[in-house]
CSV table of C-alpha atoms and ligand atoms in Angstrom, one decimal:
chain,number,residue,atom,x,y,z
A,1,UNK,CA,5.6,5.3,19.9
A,2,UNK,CA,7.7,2.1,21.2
A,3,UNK,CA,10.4,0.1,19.5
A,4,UNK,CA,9.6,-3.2,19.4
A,5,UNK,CA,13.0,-4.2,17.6
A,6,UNK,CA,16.0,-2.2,15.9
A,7,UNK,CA,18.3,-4.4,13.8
A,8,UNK,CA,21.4,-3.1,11.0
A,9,UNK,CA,21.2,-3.9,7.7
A,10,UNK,CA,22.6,-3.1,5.1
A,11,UNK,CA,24.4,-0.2,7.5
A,12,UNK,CA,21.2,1.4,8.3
A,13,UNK,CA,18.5,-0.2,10.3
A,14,UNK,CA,16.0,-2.6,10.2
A,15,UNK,CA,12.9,-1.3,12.9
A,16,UNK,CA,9.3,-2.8,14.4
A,17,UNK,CA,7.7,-0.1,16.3
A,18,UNK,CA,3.6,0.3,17.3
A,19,UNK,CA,1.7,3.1,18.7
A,20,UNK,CA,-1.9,4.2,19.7
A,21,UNK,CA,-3.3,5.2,16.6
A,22,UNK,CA,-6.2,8.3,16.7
A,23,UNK,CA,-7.4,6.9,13.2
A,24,UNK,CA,-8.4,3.3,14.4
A,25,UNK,CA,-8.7,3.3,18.2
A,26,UNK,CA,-6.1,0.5,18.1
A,27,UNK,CA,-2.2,0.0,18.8
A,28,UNK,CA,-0.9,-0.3,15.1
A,29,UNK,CA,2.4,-1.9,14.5
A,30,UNK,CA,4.8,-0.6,11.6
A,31,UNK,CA,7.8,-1.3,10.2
A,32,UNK,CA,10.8,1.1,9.1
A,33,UNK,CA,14.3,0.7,7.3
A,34,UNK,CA,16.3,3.6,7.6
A,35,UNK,CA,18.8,3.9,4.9
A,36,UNK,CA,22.7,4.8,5.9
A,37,UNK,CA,22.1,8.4,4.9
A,38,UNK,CA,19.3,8.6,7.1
A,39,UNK,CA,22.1,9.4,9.4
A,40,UNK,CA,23.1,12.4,8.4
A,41,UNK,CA,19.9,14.2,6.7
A,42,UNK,CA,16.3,13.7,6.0
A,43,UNK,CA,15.9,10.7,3.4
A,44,UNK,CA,12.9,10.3,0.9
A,45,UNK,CA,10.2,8.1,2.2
A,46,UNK,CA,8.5,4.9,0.2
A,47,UNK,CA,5.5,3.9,2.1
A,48,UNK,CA,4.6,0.1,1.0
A,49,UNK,CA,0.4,-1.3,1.6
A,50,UNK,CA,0.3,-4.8,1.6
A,51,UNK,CA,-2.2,-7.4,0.2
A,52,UNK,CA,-4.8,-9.8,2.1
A,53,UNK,CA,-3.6,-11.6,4.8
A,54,UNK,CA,-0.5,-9.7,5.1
A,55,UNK,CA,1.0,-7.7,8.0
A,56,UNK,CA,3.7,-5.1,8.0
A,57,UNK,CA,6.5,-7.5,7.8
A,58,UNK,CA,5.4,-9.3,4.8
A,59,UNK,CA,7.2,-6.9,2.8
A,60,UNK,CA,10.1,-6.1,5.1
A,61,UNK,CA,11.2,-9.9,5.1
A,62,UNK,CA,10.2,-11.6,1.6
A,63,UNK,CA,10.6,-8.4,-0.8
A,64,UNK,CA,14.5,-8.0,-0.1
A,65,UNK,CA,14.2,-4.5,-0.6
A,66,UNK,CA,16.9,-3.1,1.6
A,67,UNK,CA,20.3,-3.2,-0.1
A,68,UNK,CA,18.9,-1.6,-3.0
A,69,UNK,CA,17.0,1.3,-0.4
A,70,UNK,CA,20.3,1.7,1.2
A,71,UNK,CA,22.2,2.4,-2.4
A,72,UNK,CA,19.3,5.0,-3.3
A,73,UNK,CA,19.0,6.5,0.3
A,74,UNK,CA,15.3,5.5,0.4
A,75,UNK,CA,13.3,5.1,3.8
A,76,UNK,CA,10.9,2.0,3.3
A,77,UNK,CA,7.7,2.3,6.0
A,78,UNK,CA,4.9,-0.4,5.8
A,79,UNK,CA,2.3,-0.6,8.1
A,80,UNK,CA,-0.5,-3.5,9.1
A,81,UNK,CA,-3.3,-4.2,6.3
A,82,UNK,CA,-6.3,-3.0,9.1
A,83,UNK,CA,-6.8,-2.6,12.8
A,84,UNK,CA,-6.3,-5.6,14.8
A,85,UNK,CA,-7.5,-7.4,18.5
A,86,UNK,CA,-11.1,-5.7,17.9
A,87,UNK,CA,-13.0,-8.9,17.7
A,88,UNK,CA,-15.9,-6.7,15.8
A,89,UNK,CA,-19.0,-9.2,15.0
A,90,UNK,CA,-17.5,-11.2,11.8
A,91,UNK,CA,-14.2,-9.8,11.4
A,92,UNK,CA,-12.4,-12.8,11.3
A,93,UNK,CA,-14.5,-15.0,9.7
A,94,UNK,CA,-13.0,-14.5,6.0
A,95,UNK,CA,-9.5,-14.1,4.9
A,96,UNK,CA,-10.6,-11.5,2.2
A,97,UNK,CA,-12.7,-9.3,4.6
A,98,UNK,CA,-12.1,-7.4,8.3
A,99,UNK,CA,-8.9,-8.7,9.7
A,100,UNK,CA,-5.8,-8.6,7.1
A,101,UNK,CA,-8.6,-6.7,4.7
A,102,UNK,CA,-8.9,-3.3,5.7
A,103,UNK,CA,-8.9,-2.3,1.9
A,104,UNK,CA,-6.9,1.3,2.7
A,105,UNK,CA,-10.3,3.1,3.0
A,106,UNK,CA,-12.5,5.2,6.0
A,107,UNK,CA,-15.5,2.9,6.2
A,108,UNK,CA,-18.9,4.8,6.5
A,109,UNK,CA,-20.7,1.7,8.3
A,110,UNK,CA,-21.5,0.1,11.1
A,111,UNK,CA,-19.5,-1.5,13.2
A,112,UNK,CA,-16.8,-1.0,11.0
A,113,UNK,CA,-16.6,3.3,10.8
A,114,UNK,CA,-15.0,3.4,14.1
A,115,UNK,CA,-12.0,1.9,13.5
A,116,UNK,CA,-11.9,0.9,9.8
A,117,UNK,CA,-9.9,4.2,8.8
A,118,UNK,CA,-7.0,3.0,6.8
A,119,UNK,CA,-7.4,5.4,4.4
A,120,UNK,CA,-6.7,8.2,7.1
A,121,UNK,CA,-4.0,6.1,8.5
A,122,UNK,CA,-2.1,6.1,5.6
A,123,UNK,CA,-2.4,9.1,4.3
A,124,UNK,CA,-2.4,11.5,7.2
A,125,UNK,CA,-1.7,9.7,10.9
A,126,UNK,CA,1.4,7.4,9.4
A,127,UNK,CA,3.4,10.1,7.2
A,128,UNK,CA,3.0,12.9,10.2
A,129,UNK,CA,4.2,10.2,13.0
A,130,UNK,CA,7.3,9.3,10.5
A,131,UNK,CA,8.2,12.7,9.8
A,132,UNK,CA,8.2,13.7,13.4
A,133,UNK,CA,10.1,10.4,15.0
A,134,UNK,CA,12.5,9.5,12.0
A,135,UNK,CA,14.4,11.7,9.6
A,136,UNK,CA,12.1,11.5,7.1
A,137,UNK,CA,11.6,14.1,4.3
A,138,UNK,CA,8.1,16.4,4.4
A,139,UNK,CA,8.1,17.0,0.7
A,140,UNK,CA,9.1,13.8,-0.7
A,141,UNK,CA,6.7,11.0,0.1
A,142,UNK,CA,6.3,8.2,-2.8
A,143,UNK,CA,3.9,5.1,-2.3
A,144,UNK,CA,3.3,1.5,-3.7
A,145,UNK,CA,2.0,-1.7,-2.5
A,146,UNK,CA,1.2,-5.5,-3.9
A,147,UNK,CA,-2.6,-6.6,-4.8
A,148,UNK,CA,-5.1,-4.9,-2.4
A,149,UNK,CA,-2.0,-2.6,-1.1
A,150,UNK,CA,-1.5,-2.1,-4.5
A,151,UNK,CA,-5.3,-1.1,-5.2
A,152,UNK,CA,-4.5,1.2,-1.7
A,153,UNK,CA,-1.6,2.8,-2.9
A,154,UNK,CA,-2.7,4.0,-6.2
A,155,UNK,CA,-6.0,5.5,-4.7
A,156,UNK,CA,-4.1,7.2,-1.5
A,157,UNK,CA,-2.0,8.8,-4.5
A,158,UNK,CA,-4.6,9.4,-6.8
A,159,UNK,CA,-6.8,11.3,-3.9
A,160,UNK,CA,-4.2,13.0,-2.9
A,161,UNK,CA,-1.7,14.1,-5.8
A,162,UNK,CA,0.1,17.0,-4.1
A,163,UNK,CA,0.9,15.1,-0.9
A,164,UNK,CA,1.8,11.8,-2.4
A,165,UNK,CA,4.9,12.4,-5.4
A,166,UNK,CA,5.7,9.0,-6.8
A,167,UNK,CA,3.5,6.0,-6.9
A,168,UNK,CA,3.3,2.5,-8.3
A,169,UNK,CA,1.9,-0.6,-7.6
A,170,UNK,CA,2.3,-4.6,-7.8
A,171,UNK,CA,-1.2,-6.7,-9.4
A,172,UNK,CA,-2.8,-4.3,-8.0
A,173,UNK,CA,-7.0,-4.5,-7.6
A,174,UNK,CA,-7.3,-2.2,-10.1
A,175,UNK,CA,-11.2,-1.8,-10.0
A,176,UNK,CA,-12.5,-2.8,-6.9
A,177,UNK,CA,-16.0,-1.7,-7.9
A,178,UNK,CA,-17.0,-4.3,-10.7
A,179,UNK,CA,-14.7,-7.8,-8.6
A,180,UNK,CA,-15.8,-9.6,-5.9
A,181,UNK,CA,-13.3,-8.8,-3.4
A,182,UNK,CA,-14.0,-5.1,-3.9
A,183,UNK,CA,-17.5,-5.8,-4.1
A,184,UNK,CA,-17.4,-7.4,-0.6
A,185,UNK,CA,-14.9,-5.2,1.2
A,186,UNK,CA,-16.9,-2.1,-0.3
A,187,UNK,CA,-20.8,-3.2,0.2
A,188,UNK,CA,-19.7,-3.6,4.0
A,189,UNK,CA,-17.4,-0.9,5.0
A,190,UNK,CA,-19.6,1.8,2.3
A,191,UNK,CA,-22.6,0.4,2.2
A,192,UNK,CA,-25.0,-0.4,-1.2
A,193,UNK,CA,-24.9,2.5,-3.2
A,194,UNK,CA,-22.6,2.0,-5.3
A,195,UNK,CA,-22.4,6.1,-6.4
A,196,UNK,CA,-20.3,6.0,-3.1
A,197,UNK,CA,-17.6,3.6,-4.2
A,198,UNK,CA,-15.9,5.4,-6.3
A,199,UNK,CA,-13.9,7.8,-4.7
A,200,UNK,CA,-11.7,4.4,-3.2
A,201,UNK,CA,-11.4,3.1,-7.0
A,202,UNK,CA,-8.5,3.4,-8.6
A,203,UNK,CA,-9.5,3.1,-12.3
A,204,UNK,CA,-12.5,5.2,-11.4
A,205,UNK,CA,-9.8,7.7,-10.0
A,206,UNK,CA,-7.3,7.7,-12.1
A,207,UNK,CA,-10.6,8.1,-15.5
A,208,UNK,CA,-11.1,11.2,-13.5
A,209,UNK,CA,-8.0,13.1,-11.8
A,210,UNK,CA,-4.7,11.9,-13.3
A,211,UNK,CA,-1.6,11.7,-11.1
A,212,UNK,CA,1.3,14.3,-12.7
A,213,UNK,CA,3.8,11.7,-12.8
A,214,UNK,CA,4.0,8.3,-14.7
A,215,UNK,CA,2.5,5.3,-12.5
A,216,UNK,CA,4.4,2.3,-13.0
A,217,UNK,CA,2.4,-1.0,-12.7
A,218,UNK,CA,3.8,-4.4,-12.5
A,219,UNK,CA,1.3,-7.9,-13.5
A,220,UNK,CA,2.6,-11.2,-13.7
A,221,UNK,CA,0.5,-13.1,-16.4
A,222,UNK,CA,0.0,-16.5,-14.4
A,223,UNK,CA,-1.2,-14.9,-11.5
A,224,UNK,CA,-4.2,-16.8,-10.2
A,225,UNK,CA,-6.5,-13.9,-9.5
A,226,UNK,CA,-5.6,-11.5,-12.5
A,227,UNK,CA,-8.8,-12.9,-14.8
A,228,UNK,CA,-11.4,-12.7,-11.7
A,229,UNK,CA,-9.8,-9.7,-9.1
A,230,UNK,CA,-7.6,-7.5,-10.7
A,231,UNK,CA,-8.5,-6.2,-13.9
A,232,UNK,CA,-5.3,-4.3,-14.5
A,233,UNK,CA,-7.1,-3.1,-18.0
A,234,UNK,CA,-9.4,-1.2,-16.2
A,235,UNK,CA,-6.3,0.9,-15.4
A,236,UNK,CA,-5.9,1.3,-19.8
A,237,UNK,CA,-9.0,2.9,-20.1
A,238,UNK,CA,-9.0,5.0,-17.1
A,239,UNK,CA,-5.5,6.1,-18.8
A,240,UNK,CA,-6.5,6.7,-22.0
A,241,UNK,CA,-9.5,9.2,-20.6
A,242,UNK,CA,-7.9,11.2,-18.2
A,243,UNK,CA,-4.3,11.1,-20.4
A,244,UNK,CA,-2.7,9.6,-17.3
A,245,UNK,CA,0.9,8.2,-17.9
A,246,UNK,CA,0.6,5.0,-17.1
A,247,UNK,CA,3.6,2.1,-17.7
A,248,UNK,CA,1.6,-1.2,-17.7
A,249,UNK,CA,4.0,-4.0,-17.9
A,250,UNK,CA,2.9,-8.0,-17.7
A,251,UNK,CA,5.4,-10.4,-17.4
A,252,UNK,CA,4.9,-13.8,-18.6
A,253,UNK,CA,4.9,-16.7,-16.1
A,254,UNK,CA,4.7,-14.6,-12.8
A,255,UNK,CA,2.3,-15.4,-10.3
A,256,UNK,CA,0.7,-13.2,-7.4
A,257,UNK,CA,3.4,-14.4,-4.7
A,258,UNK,CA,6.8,-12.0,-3.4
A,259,UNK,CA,8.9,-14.0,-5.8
A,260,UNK,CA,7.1,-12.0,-8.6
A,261,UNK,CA,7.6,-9.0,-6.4
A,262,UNK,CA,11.1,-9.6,-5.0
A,263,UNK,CA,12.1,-10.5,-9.5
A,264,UNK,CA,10.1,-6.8,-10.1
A,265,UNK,CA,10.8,-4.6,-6.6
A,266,UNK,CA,14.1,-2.8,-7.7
A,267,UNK,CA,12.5,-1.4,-10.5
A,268,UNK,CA,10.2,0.2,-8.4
A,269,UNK,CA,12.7,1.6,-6.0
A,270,UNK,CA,14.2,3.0,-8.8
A,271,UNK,CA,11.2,4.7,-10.2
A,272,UNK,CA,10.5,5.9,-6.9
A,273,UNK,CA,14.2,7.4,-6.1
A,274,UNK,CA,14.5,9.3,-9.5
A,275,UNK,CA,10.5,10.7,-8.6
A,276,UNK,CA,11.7,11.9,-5.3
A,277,UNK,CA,15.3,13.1,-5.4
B,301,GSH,N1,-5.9,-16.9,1.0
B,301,GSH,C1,-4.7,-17.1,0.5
B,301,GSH,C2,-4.3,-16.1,-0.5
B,301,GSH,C3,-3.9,-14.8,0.1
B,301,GSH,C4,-2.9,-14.1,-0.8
B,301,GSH,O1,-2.5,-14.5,-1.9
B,301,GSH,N2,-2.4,-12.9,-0.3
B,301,GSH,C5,-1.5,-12.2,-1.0
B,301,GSH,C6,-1.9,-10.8,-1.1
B,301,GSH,S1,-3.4,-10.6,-1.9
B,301,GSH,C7,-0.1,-12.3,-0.3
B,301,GSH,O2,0.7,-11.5,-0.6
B,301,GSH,N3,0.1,-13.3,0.5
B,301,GSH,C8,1.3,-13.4,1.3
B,301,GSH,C9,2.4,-14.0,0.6
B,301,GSH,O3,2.3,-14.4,-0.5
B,301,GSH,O4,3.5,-14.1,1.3
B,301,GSH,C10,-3.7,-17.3,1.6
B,301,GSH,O5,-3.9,-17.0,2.7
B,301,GSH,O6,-2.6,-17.9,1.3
């Protein structure tokens, strides 16, 4: 790992770092704020996935997340939204696919199984680099993220209950399986059959395997792609099937953008800090 920056904030500090990652066969960047405590003992850690187009500082600089993770003692990680510098056939050509579009899955096709392993990265190769280079809690790991992060972060949770202990998300792309975006991102990274999809869909996830704790998701009601990309009712029924505990809230007048997510963001931290104390 090398630090690219290390700035205070808040009295804990605001990091870049980027390392060879296993997962994608790519130097990944990532971005930590260590809360004051993380000082003195291992903190909780809130792992954020960002949407299209995004990078790990999207979050770090428009959210304004920090003062309120230094009150709560909460480490905030977020890494990039795929690999990067591959120039695979076509990966650039589209802001909604390849490049800023990994989608948080393990692709299954070619050219993109490789290196398109988001899923792992998140799950396994960015939570065991954090715990052994920052003082990071092991058993207290929470997760959320904004549109397709947010699609990412309730599917990285729902897969994984027992590793991942909080979780919420932002618009998320609730049901990637019946949009376009999903339908795009998963036709070329899974392939056709469409009985393969569903282990990376949320609502198709949570229908199945609830999470044991209350997911809390946030929609604003003038955001652009809600009617087309994000379904966030798909998340209803998958609740009411699988008796999920789902809080579902859509605010009037907010679009898609970080000032719906900075107006929204200490809620989360919140839910996330009383989750993982
Ligand atoms: N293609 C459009 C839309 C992309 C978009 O809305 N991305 C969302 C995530 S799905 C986002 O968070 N954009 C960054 C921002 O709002 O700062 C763009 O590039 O502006």
């Amino acid at each position: 790992m090398e630090t690219l920056s290390e700035q205070r904030c808040f009295d804990g500090l605001q990091g870049r770092y980027k390392h060879p990652s296993k997962q994608t066969g790519t130097t990944m960047q990532f971005s930590v704020y260590q809360p004051p405590q993380a000082k003195s003992r291992k903190v909780p850690v809130l792992y954020y996935l960002a949407g299209l187009t995004c990078s790990d500082e999207t979050f770090m600089i428009k959210a304004g997340a920090q003062r309120l993770a230094a009150e709560l003692g909460l480490m905030l990680v977020t890494c990039d939204t795929s690999p990067r510098n591959l120039n695979l056939p076509g990966d650039a050509d589209s802001w909604d696919f390849g490049v800023g579009a990994g989608f948080y899955l393990n692709a299954t096709q070619p050219p993109w199984a490789a290196h398109y392993r988001m899923g792992a990265y998140v799950d396994e190769e960015l939570p065991a680099l954090i715990e052994a280079e920052f003082p990071a809690a092991e058993d207290r790991r929470g997760i959320f993220g904004h549109s397709m992060g947010g699609h990412g972060a309730l599917v990285t949770a729902l897969r994984n209950p027992t590793r991942w202990h909080s979780v919420s998300a932002f618009a998320p792309i609730s049901n990637p399986s019946a949009v376009p975006w999903g339908e795009k991102a998963f036709t070329n990274y899974l392939g056709a059959d469409r009985s393969l999809w569903a282990e990376w869909d949320a609502a198709e996830l949570m229908a199945k395997h609830p999470h044991p704790t209350t997911i809390l998701v946030d929609q604003g009601e003038a955001d652009a792609f809600l009617e087309r990309e994000l379904h966030p009712q798909a998340l209803e029924s998958a609740a009411m099937k699988s008796g999920q505990s789902l809080t579902l809230r859509r605010h009037i007048g907010y679009d898609h953008s970080y000032w719906f997510i900075q107006s929204f963001v200490a809620d989360h931290l919140r839910h996330h800090a009383a989750l993982l104390a």
